[in-house]
Amino acid sequence: MEMPGYDPASTTGAPTPALAPALAAAMLNLSARMVALQEEIRAMNAELAALGATLAQLGGVIEPAQAQEAGALATPSQWLARRNAERINTEVMRRSSIGVDADGDTDLDTEVDLMIDRLHALCDHQQGGT
């Protein structure tokens, strides 16, 4: 098998003079790309140093967040439960203000009434079971 640019008589396996200019050009191109990458890395390191200094400055300016109540909004499910309770309470208050009794004295059971009754039943069941 014959390989272009390889002289089997040569003991070093060096390329023939025909390929030397192409290899030299490739090496120059590779060297230029390496220099460009080194410059880019230096620029990025300088930007990181500047960002670090800016963050250090901001750390001294910004006050730490106030600690919330213990367990307040600890999990997304607790946050959703709080929001749902607020929505139910808002609906109950709205209905009370327009004269609809939450006990069903108007003989109208809406979806909200049924949901509130179900929530009360679940709460009673949990309190009785624990």
XYZ file of C-alpha atoms in Angstrom:
130
model
C 0.000 0.000 0.000
C 1.436 3.295 -1.047
C 0.775 6.435 0.968
C 1.205 9.807 -0.718
C 3.942 11.883 0.839
C 5.561 8.928 2.585
C 8.939 7.651 1.456
C 9.455 4.060 2.635
C 13.179 4.385 2.029
C 13.375 7.142 4.609
C 14.136 5.933 8.115
C 12.435 8.909 9.780
C 9.148 8.622 7.941
C 9.363 12.318 7.146
C 7.033 13.667 4.447
C 8.374 14.154 1.000
C 9.201 17.674 -0.074
C 5.926 17.799 -2.026
C 3.849 17.821 1.193
C 6.132 20.040 3.247
C 4.530 23.354 2.144
C 1.008 22.065 2.903
C 2.050 20.852 6.349
C 3.843 24.114 7.054
C 0.704 26.067 6.121
C -1.437 23.816 8.328
C 0.949 24.307 11.254
C 0.869 28.087 10.787
C -2.927 27.986 10.702
C -3.009 25.840 13.842
C -0.574 28.167 15.617
C -2.647 31.215 14.676
C -5.817 29.558 15.985
C -4.085 28.651 19.252
C -2.919 32.247 19.719
C -6.464 33.502 19.056
C -7.870 31.047 21.619
C -5.293 32.113 24.206
C -6.278 35.756 23.689
C -9.951 34.851 24.022
C -9.252 32.977 27.271
C -7.318 35.966 28.655
C -10.234 38.274 27.788
C -12.699 35.917 29.473
C -10.537 35.716 32.597
C -10.420 39.514 32.728
C -14.221 39.665 32.430
C -14.595 37.079 35.194
C -12.305 39.079 37.457
C -14.368 42.213 36.793
C -17.592 40.323 37.498
C -16.140 38.974 40.727
C -15.280 42.491 41.858
C -18.770 43.714 40.939
C -20.398 40.864 42.850
C -18.246 41.608 45.878
C -19.382 45.243 45.736
C -23.021 44.236 45.415
C -22.673 41.834 48.318
C -21.839 44.752 50.583
C -24.665 46.947 49.271
C -27.569 44.511 49.299
C -29.003 43.651 52.676
C -29.789 40.007 53.362
C -33.433 39.049 52.928
C -35.507 39.122 56.064
C -36.076 35.665 57.481
C -39.599 34.431 56.860
C -41.728 32.775 59.481
C -40.587 29.276 60.275
C -41.999 26.960 57.645
C -43.648 29.725 55.649
C -43.878 28.656 52.026
C -41.419 25.858 52.607
C -42.678 23.799 49.684
C -44.675 24.482 46.520
C -47.537 22.331 47.804
C -47.767 24.461 50.957
C -47.793 27.595 48.831
C -50.579 26.178 46.656
C -52.552 25.108 49.716
C -52.289 28.622 51.117
C -53.386 30.144 47.802
C -56.332 27.744 47.525
C -57.429 28.564 51.066
C -57.230 32.272 50.264
C -59.321 31.771 47.129
C -61.940 29.776 48.997
C -62.065 32.376 51.752
C -62.400 35.172 49.187
C -65.299 33.357 47.510
C -67.022 32.705 50.852
C -66.643 36.377 51.815
C -67.949 37.495 48.410
C -70.954 35.211 48.695
C -71.623 36.349 52.265
C -71.579 39.970 51.181
C -74.235 39.363 48.506
C -76.479 37.433 50.896
C -75.849 33.853 49.874
C -75.539 31.767 53.016
C -72.674 29.289 53.089
C -74.893 26.812 54.968
C -77.162 26.471 51.940
C -80.225 28.280 53.318
C -80.959 29.500 49.809
C -81.262 25.865 48.623
C -78.651 26.519 45.946
C -75.651 24.230 46.087
C -73.055 25.553 43.719
C -69.739 23.942 42.918
C -68.071 26.227 45.456
C -70.510 25.127 48.175
C -69.890 21.487 47.355
C -66.132 22.039 47.340
C -66.259 23.811 50.700
C -68.390 21.028 52.165
C -65.941 18.424 50.858
C -62.965 20.335 52.318
C -64.708 20.526 55.687
C -65.406 16.784 55.546
C -61.769 16.050 54.708
C -60.545 18.261 57.561
C -62.937 16.606 59.997
C -61.801 13.171 58.813
C -58.111 14.078 59.235
C -58.661 15.550 62.688
C -60.662 12.535 63.781
C -58.087 10.095 62.395
C -55.015 11.635 64.037
